[in-house]
XYZ file of C-alpha atoms in Angstrom:
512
model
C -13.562 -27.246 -0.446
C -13.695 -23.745 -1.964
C -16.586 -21.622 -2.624
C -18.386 -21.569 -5.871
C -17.388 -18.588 -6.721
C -13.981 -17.262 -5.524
C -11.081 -14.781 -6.535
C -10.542 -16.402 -9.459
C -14.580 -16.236 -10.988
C -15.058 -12.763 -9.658
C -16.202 -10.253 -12.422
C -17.387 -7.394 -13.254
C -17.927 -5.681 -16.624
C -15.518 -2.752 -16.001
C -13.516 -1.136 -12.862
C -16.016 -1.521 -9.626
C -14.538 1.964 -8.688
C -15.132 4.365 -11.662
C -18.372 5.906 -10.626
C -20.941 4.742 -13.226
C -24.722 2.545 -12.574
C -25.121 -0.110 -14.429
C -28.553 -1.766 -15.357
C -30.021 -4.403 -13.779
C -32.296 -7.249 -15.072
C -35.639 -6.578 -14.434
C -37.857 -8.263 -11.726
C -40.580 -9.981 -13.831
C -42.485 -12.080 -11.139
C -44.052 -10.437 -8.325
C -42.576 -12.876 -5.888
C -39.811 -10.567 -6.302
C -41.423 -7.686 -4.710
C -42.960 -9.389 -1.910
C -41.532 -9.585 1.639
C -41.094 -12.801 3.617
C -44.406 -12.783 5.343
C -46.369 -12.224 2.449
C -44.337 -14.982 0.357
C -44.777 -17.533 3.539
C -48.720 -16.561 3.079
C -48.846 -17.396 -0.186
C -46.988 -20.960 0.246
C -49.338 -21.632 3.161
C -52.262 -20.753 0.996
C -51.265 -22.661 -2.206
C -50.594 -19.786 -4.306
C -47.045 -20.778 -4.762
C -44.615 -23.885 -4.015
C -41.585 -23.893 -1.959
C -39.648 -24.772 -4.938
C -41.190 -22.174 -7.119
C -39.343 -19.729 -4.702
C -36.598 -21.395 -4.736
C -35.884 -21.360 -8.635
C -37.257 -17.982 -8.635
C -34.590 -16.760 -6.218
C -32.358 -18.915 -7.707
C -32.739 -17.541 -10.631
C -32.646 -13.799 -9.981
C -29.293 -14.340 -7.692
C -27.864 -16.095 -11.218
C -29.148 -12.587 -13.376
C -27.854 -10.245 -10.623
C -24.622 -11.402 -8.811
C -22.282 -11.650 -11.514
C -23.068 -7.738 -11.617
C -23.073 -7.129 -7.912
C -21.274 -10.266 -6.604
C -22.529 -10.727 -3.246
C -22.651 -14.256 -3.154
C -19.500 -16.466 -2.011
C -20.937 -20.109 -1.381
C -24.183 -21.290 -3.522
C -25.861 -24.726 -2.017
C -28.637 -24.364 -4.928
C -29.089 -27.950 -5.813
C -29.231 -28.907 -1.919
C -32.052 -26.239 -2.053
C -33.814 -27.441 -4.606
C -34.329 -30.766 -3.012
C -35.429 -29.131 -0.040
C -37.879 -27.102 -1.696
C -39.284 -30.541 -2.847
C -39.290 -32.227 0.274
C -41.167 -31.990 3.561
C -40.258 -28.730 5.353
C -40.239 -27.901 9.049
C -43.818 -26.300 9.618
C -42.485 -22.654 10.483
C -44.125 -19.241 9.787
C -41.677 -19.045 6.886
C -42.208 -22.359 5.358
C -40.510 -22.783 2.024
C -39.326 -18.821 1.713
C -35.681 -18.829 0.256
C -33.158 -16.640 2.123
C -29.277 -16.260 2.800
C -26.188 -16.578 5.447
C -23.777 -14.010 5.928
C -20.734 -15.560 5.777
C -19.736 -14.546 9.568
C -20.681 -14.798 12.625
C -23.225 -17.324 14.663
C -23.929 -18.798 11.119
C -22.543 -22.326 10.873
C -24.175 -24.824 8.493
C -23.046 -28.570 9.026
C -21.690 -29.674 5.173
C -20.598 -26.160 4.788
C -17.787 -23.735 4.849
C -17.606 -20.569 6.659
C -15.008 -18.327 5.329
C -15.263 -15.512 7.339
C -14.314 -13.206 3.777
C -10.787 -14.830 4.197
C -8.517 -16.258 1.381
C -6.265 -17.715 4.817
C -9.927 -19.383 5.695
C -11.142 -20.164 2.512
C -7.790 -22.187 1.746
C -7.484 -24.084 5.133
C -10.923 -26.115 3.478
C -12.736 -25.780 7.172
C -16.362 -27.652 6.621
C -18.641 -27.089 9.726
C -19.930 -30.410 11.228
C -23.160 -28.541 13.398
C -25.186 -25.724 12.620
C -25.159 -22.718 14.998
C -28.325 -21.965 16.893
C -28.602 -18.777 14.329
C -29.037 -21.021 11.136
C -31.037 -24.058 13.239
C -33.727 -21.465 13.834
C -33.619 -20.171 10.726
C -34.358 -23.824 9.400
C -36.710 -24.805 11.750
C -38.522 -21.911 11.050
C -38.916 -23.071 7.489
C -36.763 -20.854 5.441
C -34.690 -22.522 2.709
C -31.103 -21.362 3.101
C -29.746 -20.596 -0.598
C -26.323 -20.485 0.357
C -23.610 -17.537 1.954
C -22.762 -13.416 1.598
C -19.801 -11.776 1.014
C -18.407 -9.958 3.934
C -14.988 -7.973 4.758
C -12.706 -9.994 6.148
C -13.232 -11.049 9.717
C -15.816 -8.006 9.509
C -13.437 -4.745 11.107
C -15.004 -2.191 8.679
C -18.463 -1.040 7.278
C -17.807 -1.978 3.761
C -17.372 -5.387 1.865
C -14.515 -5.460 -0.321
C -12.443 -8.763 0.521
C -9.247 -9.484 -1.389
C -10.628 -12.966 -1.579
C -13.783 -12.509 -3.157
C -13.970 -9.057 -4.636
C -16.116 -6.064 -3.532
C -19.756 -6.248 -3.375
C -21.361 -3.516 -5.536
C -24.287 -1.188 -4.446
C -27.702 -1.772 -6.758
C -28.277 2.003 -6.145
C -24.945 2.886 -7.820
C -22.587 0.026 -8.514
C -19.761 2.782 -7.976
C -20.473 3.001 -4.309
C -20.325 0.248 -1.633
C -23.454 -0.822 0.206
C -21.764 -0.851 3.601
C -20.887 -3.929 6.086
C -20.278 -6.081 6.826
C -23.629 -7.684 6.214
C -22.720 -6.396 2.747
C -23.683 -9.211 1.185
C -26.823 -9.683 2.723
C -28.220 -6.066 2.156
C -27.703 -6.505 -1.140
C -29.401 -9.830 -1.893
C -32.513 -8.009 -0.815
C -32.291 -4.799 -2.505
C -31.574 -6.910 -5.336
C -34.635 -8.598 -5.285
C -33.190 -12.235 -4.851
C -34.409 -13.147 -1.481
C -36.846 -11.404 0.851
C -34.731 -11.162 3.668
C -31.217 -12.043 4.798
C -29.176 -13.486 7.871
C -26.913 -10.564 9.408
C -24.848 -9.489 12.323
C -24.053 -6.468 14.196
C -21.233 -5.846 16.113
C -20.662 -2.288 14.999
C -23.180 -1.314 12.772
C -23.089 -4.176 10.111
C -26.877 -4.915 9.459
C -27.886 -0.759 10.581
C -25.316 0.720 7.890
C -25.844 -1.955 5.033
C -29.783 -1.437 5.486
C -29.183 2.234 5.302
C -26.988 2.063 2.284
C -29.055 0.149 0.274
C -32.597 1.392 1.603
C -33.952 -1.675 3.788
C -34.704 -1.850 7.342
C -32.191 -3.408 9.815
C -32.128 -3.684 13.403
C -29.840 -4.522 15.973
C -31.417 -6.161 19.064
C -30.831 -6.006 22.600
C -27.784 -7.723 23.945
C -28.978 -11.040 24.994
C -31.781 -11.363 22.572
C -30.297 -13.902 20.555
C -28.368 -16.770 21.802
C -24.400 -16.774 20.237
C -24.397 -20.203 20.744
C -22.809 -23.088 20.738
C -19.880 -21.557 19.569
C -19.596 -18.230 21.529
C -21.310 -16.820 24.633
C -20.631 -12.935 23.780
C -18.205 -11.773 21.193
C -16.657 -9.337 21.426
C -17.438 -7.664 25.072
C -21.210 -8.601 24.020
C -21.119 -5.867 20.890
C -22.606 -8.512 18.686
C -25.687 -9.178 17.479
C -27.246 -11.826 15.668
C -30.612 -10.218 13.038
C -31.822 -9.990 9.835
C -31.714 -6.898 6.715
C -35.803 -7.105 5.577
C -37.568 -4.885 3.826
C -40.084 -4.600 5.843
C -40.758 -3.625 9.676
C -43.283 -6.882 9.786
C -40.201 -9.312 8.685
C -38.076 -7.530 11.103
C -40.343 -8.194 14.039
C -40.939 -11.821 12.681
C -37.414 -12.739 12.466
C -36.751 -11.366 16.132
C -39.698 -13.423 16.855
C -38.261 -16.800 15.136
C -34.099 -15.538 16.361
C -34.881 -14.648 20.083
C -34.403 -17.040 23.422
C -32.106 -17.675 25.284
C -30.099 -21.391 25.018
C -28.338 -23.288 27.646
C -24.838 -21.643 28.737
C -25.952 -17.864 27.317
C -23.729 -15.673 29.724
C -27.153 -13.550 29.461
C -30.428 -12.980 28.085
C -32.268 -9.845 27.161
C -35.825 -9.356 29.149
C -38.729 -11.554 27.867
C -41.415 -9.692 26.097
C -44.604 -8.938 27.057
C -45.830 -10.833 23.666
C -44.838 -11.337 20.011
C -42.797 -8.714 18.530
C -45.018 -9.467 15.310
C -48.116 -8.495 17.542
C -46.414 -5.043 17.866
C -47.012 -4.242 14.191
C -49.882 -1.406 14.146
C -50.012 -0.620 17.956
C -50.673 2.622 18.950
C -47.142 4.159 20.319
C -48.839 6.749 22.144
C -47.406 10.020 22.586
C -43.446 9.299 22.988
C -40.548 11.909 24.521
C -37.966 11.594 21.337
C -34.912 13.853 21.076
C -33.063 14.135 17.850
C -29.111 14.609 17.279
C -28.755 15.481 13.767
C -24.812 15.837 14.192
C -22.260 14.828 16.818
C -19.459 17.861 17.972
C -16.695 14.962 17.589
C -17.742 14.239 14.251
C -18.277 16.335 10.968
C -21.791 14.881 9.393
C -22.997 15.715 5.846
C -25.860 17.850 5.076
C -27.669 15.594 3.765
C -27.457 12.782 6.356
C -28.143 15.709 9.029
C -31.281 16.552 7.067
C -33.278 12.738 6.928
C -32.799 13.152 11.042
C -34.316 16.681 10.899
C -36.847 15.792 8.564
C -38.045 12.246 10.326
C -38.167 14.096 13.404
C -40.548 16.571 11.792
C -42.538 13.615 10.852
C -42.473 12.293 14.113
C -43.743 15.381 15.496
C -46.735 15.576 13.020
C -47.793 12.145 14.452
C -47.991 12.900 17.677
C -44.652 12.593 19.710
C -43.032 15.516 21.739
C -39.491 15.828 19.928
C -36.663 18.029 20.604
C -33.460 18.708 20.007
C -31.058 16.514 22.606
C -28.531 13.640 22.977
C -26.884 11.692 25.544
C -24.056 14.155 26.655
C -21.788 10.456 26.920
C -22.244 10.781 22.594
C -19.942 13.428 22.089
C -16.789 12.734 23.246
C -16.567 9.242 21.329
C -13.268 10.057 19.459
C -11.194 10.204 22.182
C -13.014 8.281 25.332
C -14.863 5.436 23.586
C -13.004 4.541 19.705
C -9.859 3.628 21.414
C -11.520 1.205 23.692
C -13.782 -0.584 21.371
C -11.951 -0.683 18.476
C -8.928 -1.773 21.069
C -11.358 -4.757 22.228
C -11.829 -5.468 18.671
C -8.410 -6.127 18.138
C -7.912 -7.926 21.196
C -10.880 -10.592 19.831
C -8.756 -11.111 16.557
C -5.631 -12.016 18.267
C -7.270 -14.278 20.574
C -9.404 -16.055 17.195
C -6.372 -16.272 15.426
C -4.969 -17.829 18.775
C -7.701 -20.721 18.790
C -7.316 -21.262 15.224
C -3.701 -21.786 15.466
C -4.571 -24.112 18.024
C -7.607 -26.008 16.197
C -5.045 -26.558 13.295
C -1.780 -27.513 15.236
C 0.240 -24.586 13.771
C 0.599 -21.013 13.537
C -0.230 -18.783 10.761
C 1.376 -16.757 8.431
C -0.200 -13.135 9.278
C 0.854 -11.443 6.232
C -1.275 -13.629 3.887
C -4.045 -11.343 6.032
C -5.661 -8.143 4.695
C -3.683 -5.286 6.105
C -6.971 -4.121 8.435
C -6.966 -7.697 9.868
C -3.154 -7.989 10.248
C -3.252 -4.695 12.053
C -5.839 -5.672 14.776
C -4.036 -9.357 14.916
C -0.616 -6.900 15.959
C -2.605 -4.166 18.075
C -4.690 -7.378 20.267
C -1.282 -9.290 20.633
C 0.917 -5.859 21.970
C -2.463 -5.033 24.615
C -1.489 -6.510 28.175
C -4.393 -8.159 29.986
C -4.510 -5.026 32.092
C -5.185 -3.063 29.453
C -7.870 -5.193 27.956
C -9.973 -5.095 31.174
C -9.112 -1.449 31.299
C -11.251 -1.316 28.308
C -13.999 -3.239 29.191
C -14.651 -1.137 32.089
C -14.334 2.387 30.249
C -17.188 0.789 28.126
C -19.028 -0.240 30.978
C -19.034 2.787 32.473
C -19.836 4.479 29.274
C -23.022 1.916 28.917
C -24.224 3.202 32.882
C -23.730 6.607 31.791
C -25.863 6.773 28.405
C -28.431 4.769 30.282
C -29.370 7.407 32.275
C -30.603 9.413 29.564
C -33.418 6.825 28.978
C -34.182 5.543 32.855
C -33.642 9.177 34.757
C -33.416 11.749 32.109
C -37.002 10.489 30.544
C -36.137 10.089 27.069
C -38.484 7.199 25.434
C -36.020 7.103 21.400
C -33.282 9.111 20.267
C -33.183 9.692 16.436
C -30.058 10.197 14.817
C -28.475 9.556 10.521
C -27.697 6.491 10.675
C -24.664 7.512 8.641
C -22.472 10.748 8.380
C -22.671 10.582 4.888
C -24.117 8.925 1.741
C -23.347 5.999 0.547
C -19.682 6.211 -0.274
C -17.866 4.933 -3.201
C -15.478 1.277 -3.338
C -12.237 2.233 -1.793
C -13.538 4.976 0.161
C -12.075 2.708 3.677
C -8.996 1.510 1.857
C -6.947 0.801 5.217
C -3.376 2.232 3.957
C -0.976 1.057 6.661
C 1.750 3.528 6.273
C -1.130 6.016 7.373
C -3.138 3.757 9.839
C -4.041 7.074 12.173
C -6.158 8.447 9.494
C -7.395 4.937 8.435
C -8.890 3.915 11.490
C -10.229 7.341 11.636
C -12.665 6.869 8.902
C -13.914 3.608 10.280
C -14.163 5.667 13.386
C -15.987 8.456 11.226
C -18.460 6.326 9.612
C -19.627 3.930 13.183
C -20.258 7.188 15.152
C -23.710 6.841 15.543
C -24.045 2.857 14.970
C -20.732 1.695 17.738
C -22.101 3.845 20.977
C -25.265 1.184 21.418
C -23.258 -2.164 20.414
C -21.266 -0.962 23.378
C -24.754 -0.109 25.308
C -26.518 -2.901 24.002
C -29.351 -1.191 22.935
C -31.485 -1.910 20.509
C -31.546 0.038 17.351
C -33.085 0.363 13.976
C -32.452 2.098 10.645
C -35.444 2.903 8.683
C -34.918 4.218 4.879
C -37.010 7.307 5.115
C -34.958 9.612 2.789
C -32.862 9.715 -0.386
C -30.875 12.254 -1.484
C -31.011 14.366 -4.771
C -29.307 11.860 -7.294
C -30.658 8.751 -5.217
C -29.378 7.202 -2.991
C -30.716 6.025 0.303
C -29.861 7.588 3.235
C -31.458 6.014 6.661
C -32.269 7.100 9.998
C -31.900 5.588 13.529
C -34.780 4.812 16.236
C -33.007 3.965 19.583
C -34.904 2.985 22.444
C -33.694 1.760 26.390
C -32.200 -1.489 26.884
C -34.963 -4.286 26.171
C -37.285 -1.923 24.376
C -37.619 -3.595 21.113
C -41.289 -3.395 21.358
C -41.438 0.227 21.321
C -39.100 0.944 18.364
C -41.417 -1.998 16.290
C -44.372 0.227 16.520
C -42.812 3.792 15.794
C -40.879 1.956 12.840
C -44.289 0.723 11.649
C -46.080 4.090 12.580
C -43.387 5.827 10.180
C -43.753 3.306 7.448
C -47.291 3.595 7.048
C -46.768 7.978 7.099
C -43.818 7.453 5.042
C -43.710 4.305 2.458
C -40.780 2.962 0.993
C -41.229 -0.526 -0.357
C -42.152 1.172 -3.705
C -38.534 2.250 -3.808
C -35.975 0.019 -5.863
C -32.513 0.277 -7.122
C -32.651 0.784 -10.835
C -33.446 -1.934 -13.354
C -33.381 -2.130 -16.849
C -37.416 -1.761 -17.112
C -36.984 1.124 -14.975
C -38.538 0.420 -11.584
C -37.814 3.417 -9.752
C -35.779 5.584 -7.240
């Protein structure tokens, strides 16, 4: 089975790379606008029908993605009858939403291409859902079908060979990040409320940032990788969401958290709801603010939104200064190498039990060049050297610890990104010059990789935009556990600082 729409159906009116924004539809029903909760409110209430949501998403995804192509698998008519059916009596009954097409996100009936033509080809269906997408359905959510996403998911943008890059709404020049690519940009698009991602490196924190939504990467343990994985890779990844809102984004911890049987771990049990967090007093936090890294060169303008929400901060209350985990600057040289090296060791070891799971090996050069290069690096790395690595990070996690536990730091607030939204091609991996390839991917995790590696939870919030547009978020990091406190600051600065009224342009001119 191949997805409904694949290399072959990709288009796009013109070159995705010459810098130019082209028009949307416009967003006619209000549904549109709404977030999840509100939309699950309504459906409880009788205001609207599951399957009214349904065709309206349905039909906005058909207006939208043959412009921005973020969708690689559609399951609308299976939807549909869903919608029309009796639903699982969740707090999102009936709301539409979408699976990134990697990770924890299995769908019995379905395929799972990873963003892989070598996947895509081999006509894999899943025969169980993963515990990701079984919440998400028991919660009530109708699942609309799967996101693009880089292949295998080594880089913060989505531009697969096999389906074609996934334009940003802002400025269809630019990417919209990754690898929850695809997902950020079903929201921002206005086709579903909010949408399935993962976070291993950064992929829901830069996506949200990119295109101007909220997206947070939970504590290590909070969500069970099950039944298929127990940590992957070295316990970087997360399961989440990309919302608009910092109410969805506490909801869908809420209906995503627990721990299943055979979790290697578990993240602390809260003292109640996240969504119960929503509007509660922070009190007066300790919050230091590193506006730029010495490793790193940052832009301006991404230097500025930390500057300016810690000014913000510090009208509402909170003691903030200037300060950083010391452990943060010397990431180039003492922790890259190690976690991009565990990376690589992950894709030579999936590519190991695929070979197996199919009975022969693979050709690696029908790969993308960024995925053939990790498959090489993991196979050269001795066993040694992998463990090597996984206690550098450790050590590196005990370290930057301290700065919350003895130091007492409550958040650090850095960009999110080093710089705006870039354009398609920008993290072209060129493998004659794979030093300064890897450098950019290097470049652009620098303040999203240190806390996959901590496990820490972390949240980009889109508090500024820069002077032709585009959104540029910030990120709220709190201890290990800590959710809860980065909930209500999140929702302290989106009631000071609104941003819901923002949207990518459209052709009746909803606005920037």
């Amino acid at each position: 089975m191949t997805a409904s729409l694949n290399s072959t159906e990709y288009k796009t009116p013109d070159d995705p790379k010459q810098r130019a924004t082209k028009e949307l539809p416009s967003m006619p029903h209000e549904i549109h606008e709404a977030d999840a909760t509100e939309l699950a409110a309504k459906v409880r209430d009788g205001e609207v029908s599951p399957r009214e949501l349904v065709e309206a998403a349905i039909s906005r995804i058909e207006e939208t993605d043959p412009t921005l192509n973020f969708m690689v698998h559609r399951r609308f008519e299976e939807a549909l009858t869903e919608a029309g059916g009796a639903l699982p009596d969740g707090p999102f009954r009936g709301v539409p939403t979408v699976l990134k097409d990697l990770g924890q996100s299995l769908m019995a009936g379905q395929p799972n291409y990873a963003g892989s033509a070598v996947i895509r080809d081999l006509g894999v269906i899943a025969d169980h859902d993963g515990n990701v997408t079984r919440r998400l359905l028991d919660a009530g959510f109708i699942i609309l079908g799967r996101t693009n996403v880089p292949e295998f998911g080594p880089t913060v943008t989505t531009e697969p060979v096999a389906f074609g890059p996934t334009l940003n709404p802002w400025d269809t020049s630019r990417s919209p990040g990754g690898s929850s690519g695809g997902a950020a940009v079903a929201v921002a698009s206005g086709s579903v409320p909010l949408a399935h991602g993962g976070d291993a490196g950064g992929s829901i924190r830069i996506p949200a940032s990119m295109t101007g939504l909220v997206g947070l990467k939970a504590s290590r343990g909070r969500m069970s990788m099950g039944p298929d994985q127990g940590e992957e890779p070295a316990g970087f990844a997360v399961e989440g969401a990309i919302t608009r809102t910092v109410r969805d984004t506490a909801a869908i911890i809420d209906v995503l958290a627990g721990c299943e049987p055979g979790d290697p771990y578990t993240a602390p049990t809260p003292a109640r709801p996240f969504t119960d967090e929503v509007g509660v007093p922070p009190g007066r936090l300790r919050i230091g603010v590193a506006a730029s890294l010495k490793d790193f060169e940052t832009d301006p303008e991404c230097s500025l939104a930390a500057t300016q929400a810690g000014a913000l901060l510090s009208e509402l209350g909170h003691d903030v200064d200037a300060a950083a985990p010391a452990a943060m600057q010397a990431q180039r040289s003492e922790l890259m190498p190690h976690f991009f090296g565990t990376l690589s060791a992950l894709f030579a070891a999936n590519i190991m039990g695929l070979e197996a799971a199919i009975g022969r090996p693979l050709d690696i050069d029908r790969f993308e060049p960024l995925t053939r290069d990790h498959i090489e690096q993991g196979r050269r790395m001795t066993a040694a050297e992998t463990v090597h690595s996984r206690l550098v990070l450790n050590r590196f996690t005990r370290t930057m610890a301290e700065w919350w536990s003895k130091d007492g730091w409550d958040l650090l607030l850095t960009p999110m990104m080093p710089v705006p939204p870039f354009p398609l091609g920008y993290l072209d991996f060129d493998p004659d010059d794979r030093e300064r390839s890897h450098d950019r991917i290097y470049t652009a995790t620098q303040y999203s990789v240190p806390f996959n590696v901590t496990g820490q939870p972390a949240i980009s919030l889109p508090l500024h935009w820069s002077a032709d547009g585009l959104p540029i978020g910030v990120q709220l990091v709190a201890a290990y556990g800590r959710e809860d406190l980065l909930i209500r600051v999140a929702a302290q600065l989106e009631q000071a600082a609104p941003w819901t009224h923002r949207r990518p342009p459209t052709s009746a001119g909803s606005g920037r």
